Backbone as CSV, one residue per row, in Angstrom:
resi,resn,N_x,N_y,N_z,CA_x,CA_y,CA_z,C_x,C_y,C_z
1,MET,9.094,45.069,97.898,8.126,45.298,98.967,6.881,44.456,98.705
2,ILE,6.474,43.681,99.695,5.285,42.836,99.582,4.351,43.170,100.740
3,GLU,3.173,43.673,100.399,2.147,43.986,101.400,1.106,42.876,101.378
4,LEU,0.986,42.178,102.492,0.036,41.076,102.595,-1.341,41.601,102.967
5,LYS,-2.369,41.105,102.253,-3.758,41.439,102.567,-4.484,40.138,102.925
6,PRO,-4.540,39.807,104.221,-5.186,38.548,104.610,-6.654,38.514,104.200
7,PHE,-7.117,37.358,103.784,-8.500,37.202,103.335,-9.481,37.661,104.419
8,ALA,-9.183,37.317,105.662,-10.111,37.645,106.752,-10.259,39.144,106.960
9,ALA,-9.286,39.926,106.488,-9.325,41.373,106.694,-9.921,42.125,105.506
10,LEU,-10.298,41.419,104.450,-10.836,42.082,103.260,-12.228,42.646,103.527
11,GLY,-12.567,43.737,102.807,-13.939,44.221,102.830,-14.847,43.240,102.111
12,GLY,-16.149,43.408,102.294,-17.043,42.483,101.613,-18.497,42.702,101.949
13,ALA,-19.316,41.803,101.405,-20.757,41.867,101.622,-21.348,40.475,101.438
14,ASP,-22.420,40.212,102.177,-23.139,38.948,102.059,-24.581,39.273,101.662
15,HIS,-24.910,38.985,100.392,-26.244,39.259,99.877,-27.125,38.008,99.867
16,GLY,-26.662,36.966,100.539,-27.402,35.706,100.509,-27.011,34.891,99.301
17,TRP,-27.487,35.288,98.126,-27.138,34.575,96.889,-25.697,34.853,96.470
18,LEU,-25.122,35.956,96.953,-23.755,36.357,96.603,-22.988,36.671,97.879
19,LYS,-21.863,35.958,98.049,-20.918,36.285,99.104,-19.679,36.852,98.430
20,ALA,-19.371,38.115,98.702,-18.299,38.816,97.991,-17.266,39.347,98.965
21,LYS,-16.004,39.179,98.604,-14.896,39.813,99.308,-14.180,40.715,98.307
22,HIS,-13.788,41.903,98.777,-13.201,42.914,97.898,-11.775,43.235,98.340
23,HIS,-10.816,42.960,97.461,-9.427,43.298,97.772,-9.208,44.813,97.753
24,PHE,-10.052,45.527,96.973,-9.978,46.991,96.889,-11.386,47.564,97.036
25,SER,-11.465,48.867,97.270,-12.762,49.521,97.443,-13.707,49.163,96.301
26,PHE,-14.935,48.791,96.679,-15.918,48.373,95.678,-17.297,48.425,96.314
27,ALA,-18.269,48.988,95.568,-19.668,49.039,96.019,-19.737,49.664,97.417
28,SER,-20.356,48.980,98.370,-20.555,49.563,99.696,-19.293,49.563,100.552
29,TYR,-18.249,48.834,100.107,-16.974,48.856,100.831,-16.117,49.965,100.242
30,TYR,-15.843,50.995,101.049,-15.060,52.130,100.563,-13.956,52.460,101.545
31,ASP,-12.732,52.462,101.044,-11.561,52.848,101.819,-10.707,53.718,100.911
32,PRO,-10.647,55.024,101.155,-9.899,55.908,100.255,-8.425,55.564,100.147
33,ALA,-7.895,54.809,101.110,-6.497,54.393,101.050,-6.322,53.071,100.315
34,ASN,-7.428,52.510,99.815,-7.359,51.190,99.171,-8.202,51.192,97.900
35,MET,-7.790,52.027,96.937,-8.566,52.212,95.709,-8.033,51.389,94.541
36,GLY,-6.963,50.628,94.757,-6.413,49.815,93.683,-4.921,49.669,93.857
37,HIS,-4.299,49.037,92.871,-2.851,48.814,92.869,-2.371,49.099,91.458
38,GLY,-1.925,50.353,91.237,-1.630,50.769,89.872,-2.901,50.774,89.054
39,ALA,-2.828,50.240,87.839,-3.999,50.177,86.954,-4.990,49.096,87.365
40,LEU,-4.611,48.231,88.296,-5.532,47.220,88.822,-6.512,47.903,89.767
41,ARG,-7.781,47.921,89.388,-8.781,48.674,90.149,-9.658,47.795,91.035
42,VAL,-9.964,46.574,90.600,-10.886,45.697,91.335,-10.343,44.276,91.313
43,TRP,-10.416,43.619,92.461,-10.214,42.164,92.533,-11.259,41.651,93.503
44,ASN,-12.325,41.086,92.967,-13.417,40.572,93.795,-13.360,39.052,93.845
45,ASP,-13.587,38.531,95.024,-13.639,37.094,95.284,-15.105,36.777,95.542
46,ASP,-15.794,36.233,94.524,-17.242,36.060,94.574,-17.635,34.589,94.662
47,GLU,-18.611,34.310,95.518,-19.263,33.001,95.581,-20.728,33.211,95.225
48,ILE,-21.175,32.557,94.145,-22.508,32.789,93.596,-23.341,31.510,93.761
49,ALA,-24.466,31.624,94.422,-25.312,30.465,94.687,-25.897,29.914,93.388
50,PRO,-26.296,28.627,93.374,-26.883,28.031,92.168,-28.106,28.791,91.684
51,ASN,-28.219,28.905,90.364,-29.389,29.505,89.709,-29.643,30.948,90.148
52,THR,-28.550,31.667,90.394,-28.629,33.091,90.697,-27.526,33.796,89.905
53,GLY,-27.487,35.123,90.006,-26.424,35.845,89.320,-26.731,37.313,89.180
54,PHE,-25.946,37.945,88.335,-26.029,39.382,88.126,-26.890,39.670,86.885
55,PRO,-28.050,40.299,87.033,-28.843,40.648,85.846,-28.127,41.715,85.028
56,ALA,-28.665,41.990,83.849,-28.013,42.908,82.906,-27.708,44.253,83.560
57,HIS,-26.478,44.706,83.374,-26.024,45.976,83.937,-24.913,46.521,83.040
58,PRO,-24.672,47.833,83.083,-23.722,48.431,82.145,-22.301,48.545,82.699
59,HIS,-21.341,48.583,81.763,-19.945,48.916,82.061,-19.411,49.761,80.917
60,ARG,-18.374,50.544,81.226,-17.652,51.245,80.175,-16.230,51.525,80.657
61,ASN,-15.327,51.599,79.678,-13.930,51.967,79.937,-13.298,51.151,81.061
62,MET,-13.405,49.827,80.945,-12.767,48.934,81.910,-12.509,47.586,81.236
63,GLU,-11.361,46.990,81.565,-11.052,45.626,81.128,-11.446,44.691,82.264
64,ILE,-12.396,43.793,82.015,-12.964,42.951,83.065,-12.634,41.495,82.764
65,ILE,-11.828,40.914,83.630,-11.356,39.537,83.451,-11.998,38.673,84.528
66,THR,-12.626,37.585,84.127,-13.256,36.669,85.075,-12.521,35.338,85.035
67,TYR,-11.962,34.967,86.170,-11.266,33.691,86.330,-12.164,32.784,87.161
68,VAL,-12.588,31.676,86.576,-13.529,30.774,87.253,-12.737,29.748,88.055
69,ARG,-12.958,29.758,89.366,-12.243,28.848,90.272,-12.979,27.525,90.444
70,GLU,-14.289,27.607,90.574,-15.126,26.406,90.711,-16.450,26.671,90.014
71,GLY,-17.039,25.623,89.440,-18.330,25.755,88.784,-18.197,26.363,87.405
72,ALA,-19.140,27.215,87.041,-19.136,27.848,85.716,-19.974,29.114,85.774
73,ILE,-19.670,30.054,84.893,-20.421,31.298,84.776,-20.947,31.421,83.354
74,THR,-22.202,31.837,83.210,-22.821,32.000,81.901,-23.031,33.484,81.633
75,HIS,-22.459,33.935,80.525,-22.438,35.353,80.156,-23.359,35.602,78.961
76,GLN,-24.006,36.775,78.967,-24.773,37.241,77.816,-24.668,38.761,77.787
77,ASP,-24.481,39.344,76.578,-24.293,40.794,76.527,-25.076,41.431,75.389
78,SER,-25.033,42.772,75.363,-25.808,43.552,74.402,-25.259,43.475,72.983
79,LEU,-24.108,42.855,72.802,-23.567,42.620,71.455,-24.064,41.302,70.872
80,GLY,-24.778,40.525,71.681,-25.264,39.228,71.217,-24.361,38.070,71.588
81,ASN,-23.279,38.336,72.320,-22.394,37.259,72.760,-23.038,36.439,73.869
82,LYS,-22.845,35.134,73.804,-23.290,34.230,74.851,-22.180,33.209,75.076
83,GLY,-21.952,32.841,76.324,-20.919,31.853,76.581,-20.961,31.345,78.001
84,ARG,-20.476,30.120,78.183,-20.371,29.486,79.498,-18.897,29.189,79.741
85,THR,-18.340,29.739,80.811,-16.924,29.592,81.121,-16.785,28.731,82.368
86,GLU,-16.025,27.647,82.248,-15.915,26.653,83.308,-14.681,26.886,84.173
87,ALA,-14.612,26.142,85.271,-13.505,26.264,86.216,-12.163,26.096,85.510
88,GLY,-11.251,27.009,85.832,-9.922,26.991,85.244,-9.809,27.814,83.987
89,ASP,-10.945,28.216,83.426,-10.942,28.980,82.187,-11.170,30.461,82.484
90,VAL,-11.039,31.275,81.443,-11.028,32.722,81.619,-11.918,33.370,80.573
91,GLN,-12.630,34.440,80.964,-13.330,35.273,79.991,-12.881,36.718,80.181
92,VAL,-12.884,37.459,79.085,-12.442,38.854,79.100,-13.494,39.697,78.398
93,MET,-13.867,40.812,79.025,-14.756,41.776,78.386,-14.083,43.144,78.402
94,SER,-13.848,43.685,77.214,-13.380,45.055,77.081,-14.618,45.928,76.931
95,ALA,-14.937,46.684,77.989,-16.203,47.417,77.992,-16.200,48.583,77.009
96,GLY,-15.027,49.159,76.738,-14.916,50.212,75.739,-15.917,51.336,75.947
97,SER,-16.582,51.737,74.856,-17.508,52.870,74.894,-18.813,52.542,75.612
98,GLY,-19.044,51.254,75.931,-20.230,50.896,76.705,-20.826,49.571,76.290
99,ILE,-21.181,48.743,77.272,-21.772,47.438,77.017,-22.634,47.070,78.218
100,ARG,-23.682,46.301,77.973,-24.491,45.725,79.042,-24.301,44.218,79.009
101,HIS,-24.209,43.615,80.203,-24.072,42.157,80.228,-24.696,41.602,81.499
102,SER,-24.977,40.308,81.452,-25.434,39.575,82.635,-24.505,38.391,82.846
103,GLU,-24.395,37.975,84.102,-23.590,36.808,84.454,-24.374,35.985,85.461
104,TYR,-24.631,34.725,85.120,-25.413,33.855,85.981,-24.690,32.541,86.252
105,ASN,-24.916,32.026,87.445,-24.522,30.663,87.772,-25.733,29.776,87.527
106,LEU,-25.739,29.089,86.405,-26.851,28.202,86.059,-26.557,26.754,86.439
107,GLU,-25.537,26.575,87.278,-25.109,25.235,87.685,-25.836,24.806,88.963
108,PRO,-25.814,23.500,89.294,-26.479,23.020,90.504,-25.674,23.249,91.783
109,THR,-24.435,23.733,91.640,-23.580,23.966,92.802,-23.059,25.410,92.773
110,THR,-22.455,25.835,93.882,-21.907,27.187,93.987,-20.793,27.406,92.971
111,THR,-20.802,28.570,92.349,-19.713,28.976,91.458,-18.852,29.992,92.192
112,ARG,-17.548,29.825,92.063,-16.589,30.724,92.711,-15.685,31.328,91.644
113,ILE,-15.581,32.648,91.657,-14.803,33.345,90.639,-13.918,34.412,91.286
114,PHE,-12.852,34.763,90.576,-12.171,36.029,90.777,-12.610,36.930,89.632
115,GLN,-13.097,38.131,89.942,-13.336,39.105,88.887,-12.370,40.268,89.078
116,ILE,-11.634,40.541,88.008,-10.515,41.475,88.030,-10.808,42.588,87.037
117,TRP,-10.703,43.833,87.492,-10.900,44.988,86.617,-9.578,45.740,86.502
118,ILE,-9.186,46.016,85.264,-7.964,46.774,84.987,-8.334,47.981,84.134
119,GLU,-7.832,49.143,84.525,-8.131,50.351,83.760,-7.433,50.282,82.398
120,PRO,-8.152,50.604,81.311,-7.557,50.518,79.973,-6.543,51.644,79.755
121,THR,-5.672,51.420,78.787,-4.676,52.437,78.441,-5.342,53.660,77.827
122,THR,-6.378,53.428,76.995,-7.148,54.529,76.410,-8.634,54.214,76.542
123,ASP,-9.443,55.252,76.682,-10.884,55.083,76.819,-11.547,54.903,75.451
124,GLY,-12.790,54.429,75.491,-13.588,54.302,74.277,-13.256,53.052,73.485
125,GLY,-13.757,53.020,72.277,-13.535,51.872,71.400,-14.700,50.900,71.448
126,GLN,-14.794,50.081,70.418,-15.852,49.086,70.317,-15.697,48.039,71.416
127,PRO,-16.735,47.768,72.197,-16.634,46.731,73.222,-16.476,45.347,72.598
128,THR,-15.819,44.455,73.321,-15.604,43.082,72.853,-15.718,42.124,74.039
129,TRP,-15.922,40.853,73.712,-15.959,39.795,74.718,-15.318,38.549,74.136
130,GLY,-14.624,37.794,74.962,-14.043,36.526,74.515,-13.769,35.631,75.701
131,ALA,-13.684,34.339,75.441,-13.386,33.364,76.482,-12.476,32.294,75.901
132,LYS,-11.730,31.635,76.792,-10.780,30.632,76.319,-10.542,29.595,77.414
133,PRO,-10.504,28.309,77.022,-10.120,27.296,78.008,-8.616,27.312,78.237
134,PHE,-8.219,27.203,79.484,-6.810,27.097,79.846,-6.666,25.885,80.768
135,PRO,-6.553,24.687,80.218,-6.484,23.488,81.062,-5.375,23.610,82.102
136,LYS,-5.687,23.204,83.318,-4.716,23.337,84.395,-3.434,22.562,84.100
137,SER,-3.548,21.468,83.346,-2.346,20.692,83.019,-1.378,21.496,82.171
138,ASP,-1.884,22.466,81.398,-1.024,23.271,80.535,-0.229,24.312,81.311
139,ARG,-0.650,24.606,82.551,0.062,25.617,83.328,0.623,25.044,84.621
140,SER,0.784,23.732,84.638,1.348,23.082,85.808,2.837,23.395,85.913
141,GLY,3.230,23.987,87.023,4.643,24.244,87.270,5.199,25.478,86.604
142,LYS,4.360,26.238,85.904,4.860,27.448,85.229,3.737,28.460,85.118
143,LEU,4.105,29.732,85.108,3.138,30.801,84.919,2.803,30.927,83.442
144,VAL,1.522,30.885,83.141,1.036,31.005,81.763,0.215,32.278,81.655
145,THR,0.442,33.059,80.598,-0.288,34.302,80.402,-1.697,33.994,79.891
146,LEU,-2.709,34.415,80.649,-4.108,34.143,80.323,-4.741,35.289,79.544
147,ALA,-4.397,36.524,79.921,-4.900,37.711,79.232,-3.777,38.737,79.207
148,SER,-3.704,39.498,78.111,-2.569,40.412,77.981,-2.877,41.541,77.010
149,GLY,-2.264,42.693,77.288,-2.306,43.807,76.359,-1.034,43.960,75.561
150,PHE,-0.157,42.953,75.614,1.114,42.986,74.890,1.036,42.083,73.662
151,ALA,1.465,42.602,72.517,1.336,41.885,71.246,2.096,40.557,71.248
152,ASP,3.183,40.463,71.991,3.984,39.232,72.000,3.245,38.061,72.640
153,ASP,2.233,38.346,73.463,1.477,37.276,74.134,0.331,36.826,73.239
154,SER,0.684,36.246,72.120,-0.307,35.964,71.071,-1.298,34.870,71.463
155,ASP,-0.960,34.017,72.433,-1.861,32.933,72.830,-2.861,33.359,73.905
156,ALA,-2.682,34.564,74.445,-3.537,35.036,75.531,-4.750,35.772,74.989
157,LEU,-5.791,35.870,75.810,-6.934,36.707,75.468,-6.495,38.169,75.490
158,PRO,-6.880,38.970,74.492,-6.409,40.355,74.426,-7.177,41.275,75.367
159,ILE,-6.453,42.200,75.999,-7.051,43.288,76.755,-6.429,44.595,76.287
160,ARG,-7.090,45.708,76.614,-6.638,47.022,76.151,-5.925,47.771,77.269
161,ALA,-5.001,47.097,77.892,-4.201,47.682,78.965,-2.814,47.071,78.888
162,LYS,-1.822,47.843,79.280,-0.450,47.322,79.316,-0.299,46.497,80.582
163,ALA,-0.918,45.329,80.547,-0.986,44.469,81.719,-1.058,43.016,81.271
164,ARG,-0.758,42.151,82.212,-0.896,40.709,81.998,-1.633,40.096,83.179
165,VAL,-2.435,39.062,82.869,-3.022,38.203,83.891,-2.454,36.813,83.662
166,LEU,-1.838,36.240,84.688,-1.173,34.951,84.562,-1.718,33.979,85.596
167,GLY,-1.579,32.681,85.309,-2.016,31.658,86.237,-1.064,30.490,86.249
168,THR,-1.055,29.761,87.359,-0.254,28.544,87.445,-0.849,27.609,88.488
169,THR,-0.557,26.343,88.352,-0.787,25.372,89.411,0.569,24.792,89.781
170,LEU,0.810,24.683,91.077,2.094,24.196,91.575,1.857,23.050,92.551
171,LYS,2.609,21.989,92.385,2.603,20.920,93.380,3.417,21.367,94.596
172,ALA,3.137,20.768,95.737,3.881,21.110,96.951,5.377,20.993,96.696
173,GLY,6.112,22.061,97.028,7.555,22.068,96.829,8.005,22.636,95.502
174,GLU,7.095,22.740,94.532,7.468,23.305,93.236,7.628,24.820,93.336
175,THR,8.480,25.356,92.455,8.751,26.788,92.423,8.566,27.327,91.017
176,ALA,7.941,28.488,90.916,7.857,29.227,89.653,8.462,30.601,89.887
177,GLU,9.081,31.158,88.864,9.663,32.492,88.984,9.039,33.431,87.954
178,TYR,8.969,34.702,88.332,8.445,35.721,87.428,9.301,36.966,87.553
179,SER,9.721,37.501,86.405,10.525,38.714,86.370,9.682,39.867,85.856
180,ALA,9.840,41.026,86.498,9.066,42.202,86.086,9.885,43.453,86.371
181,ASP,9.559,44.512,85.652,10.132,45.816,85.945,9.767,46.202,87.381
182,LYS,10.716,46.677,88.153,10.462,47.000,89.559,9.419,48.098,89.734
183,ALA,9.186,48.894,88.676,8.185,49.962,88.766,6.766,49.455,88.535
184,ARG,6.619,48.208,88.101,5.292,47.673,87.829,4.580,47.320,89.129
185,HIS,3.254,47.172,89.024,2.419,46.790,90.160,2.004,45.327,89.981
186,ILE,2.450,44.478,90.877,2.134,43.049,90.819,1.150,42.732,91.946
187,TYR,0.124,41.954,91.622,-0.823,41.514,92.644,-1.059,40.029,92.448
188,LEU,-0.941,39.283,93.530,-0.996,37.815,93.455,-1.979,37.295,94.490
189,VAL,-2.814,36.339,94.072,-3.781,35.710,94.984,-3.801,34.202,94.722
190,PRO,-3.521,33.370,95.718,-3.744,31.935,95.549,-5.248,31.635,95.550
191,ALA,-5.699,30.952,94.524,-7.092,30.485,94.522,-7.260,29.315,95.469
192,ALA,-6.188,28.555,95.656,-6.197,27.407,96.558,-4.765,27.150,97.003
193,GLY,-4.618,26.542,98.180,-3.291,26.211,98.671,-2.626,27.386,99.361
194,SER,-1.317,27.303,99.499,-0.538,28.381,100.095,0.854,28.369,99.487
195,VAL,1.435,29.548,99.386,2.743,29.701,98.753,3.594,30.660,99.582
196,LYS,4.904,30.633,99.296,5.794,31.675,99.781,6.257,32.480,98.576
197,VAL,6.151,33.798,98.686,6.585,34.706,97.621,7.749,35.515,98.164
198,ASN,8.935,35.236,97.643,10.148,35.876,98.177,10.190,35.812,99.700
199,GLY,9.807,34.638,100.213,9.876,34.387,101.644,8.651,34.766,102.443
200,VAL,7.672,35.438,101.821,6.452,35.850,102.516,5.345,34.832,102.261
201,ARG,4.767,34.307,103.313,3.698,33.312,103.156,2.400,33.996,102.734
202,VAL,1.749,33.420,101.712,0.467,33.911,101.216,-0.482,32.722,101.163
203,ASN,-1.517,32.754,101.977,-2.465,31.643,102.046,-3.579,31.817,101.026
204,ALA,-4.390,30.780,100.884,-5.494,30.795,99.920,-6.364,32.032,100.116
205,ARG,-6.575,32.757,99.010,-7.468,33.917,98.923,-6.918,35.159,99.607
206,ASP,-5.719,35.071,100.197,-5.006,36.283,100.607,-4.544,37.025,99.357
207,GLY,-4.307,38.319,99.493,-3.704,39.091,98.421,-2.292,39.501,98.789
208,ALA,-1.429,39.618,97.788,-0.084,40.133,97.989,0.144,41.247,96.978
209,ALA,0.258,42.480,97.479,0.527,43.646,96.629,2.032,43.873,96.604
210,ILE,2.616,43.850,95.408,4.072,43.784,95.266,4.572,44.947,94.423
211,ARG,5.604,45.622,94.917,6.317,46.671,94.185,7.810,46.499,94.451
212,ASP,8.615,47.050,93.556,10.067,47.116,93.752,10.715,45.747,93.938
213,GLU,10.161,44.744,93.283,10.754,43.404,93.299,11.037,43.013,91.853
214,ALA,12.303,42.835,91.513,12.664,42.524,90.124,12.327,41.085,89.747
215,THR,12.414,40.181,90.722,12.120,38.765,90.475,11.280,38.220,91.612
216,LEU,10.243,37.491,91.257,9.421,36.818,92.257,9.736,35.330,92.224
217,LYS,10.050,34.780,93.377,10.225,33.340,93.521,9.034,32.825,94.317
218,ILE,8.190,32.043,93.650,6.942,31.565,94.231,7.082,30.067,94.491
219,THR,7.060,29.669,95.765,7.233,28.268,96.139,5.962,27.766,96.812
220,ALA,5.425,26.663,96.324,4.193,26.097,96.880,4.490,25.362,98.180
221,LEU,3.776,25.717,99.237,3.887,25.020,100.511,2.986,23.789,100.547
222,GLU,1.988,23.782,99.665,1.105,22.637,99.430,0.623,22.769,97.991
223,ASP,-0.092,21.794,97.483,-0.616,21.912,96.126,-1.422,23.206,96.028
224,SER,-1.088,24.035,95.040,-1.639,25.392,94.989,-2.009,25.787,93.563
225,GLU,-2.946,26.723,93.493,-3.368,27.344,92.234,-3.391,28.845,92.485
226,LEU,-2.792,29.624,91.595,-2.739,31.057,91.857,-2.884,31.865,90.596
227,VAL,-3.304,33.112,90.787,-3.478,34.083,89.714,-2.638,35.313,90.058
228,LEU,-1.982,35.874,89.050,-1.095,37.033,89.216,-1.425,38.068,88.165
229,VAL,-1.508,39.332,88.581,-1.682,40.446,87.642,-0.433,41.312,87.692
230,ASP,0.070,41.644,86.505,1.206,42.546,86.323,0.671,43.762,85.579
231,ALA,0.551,44.903,86.275,-0.075,46.089,85.696,0.847,47.298,85.824
232,ALA,0.551,48.319,85.051,1.338,49.550,85.106,1.089,50.298,86.411
């Protein structure tokens, strides 16, 4: 089963410096029938104007993955971590028992990100932050695990949830396949381009909520970049 969520139909808000679209209920957008997809709680599509951003604010008991689509995001937190994550790369913050952080676009152009929140398997624990470059050439034509709560995914950034975040870039006509337990919750969003997923067309920034599909066949209709979450 594949439920398409067209980008134009997503909830959202325009704060001037921040243009946000919400795949699930978030902040002022509330829909009791759209609170998440399994353990996947938030998927925000954010456009952040130059020299603006989110001042320090708290989080707890959430795995927060930021996938940078364009530009760069600069992070600073109450643990003393500082980092700048560029387009194509990923940062992960395990909020654990509690952390404060800020995220700013200090670049001269708009930064575009996907921010993904996944509920952890267990609450509490020491908060952590990490970032890693994932060159697009390394994931061309295949799904690469970017963040994972599974020990076998040793090259991925660790999260505290039985979930994976994967990414790929596909040339027009290329196909990637992904196998998952049919009981899992899969959510897929093209950052750019358009694809067919088991015959269903998914355009740039649309969401596809997937259940009861043992194998996904993802075919690029044009040069495409996409992110996929596999959650409990």
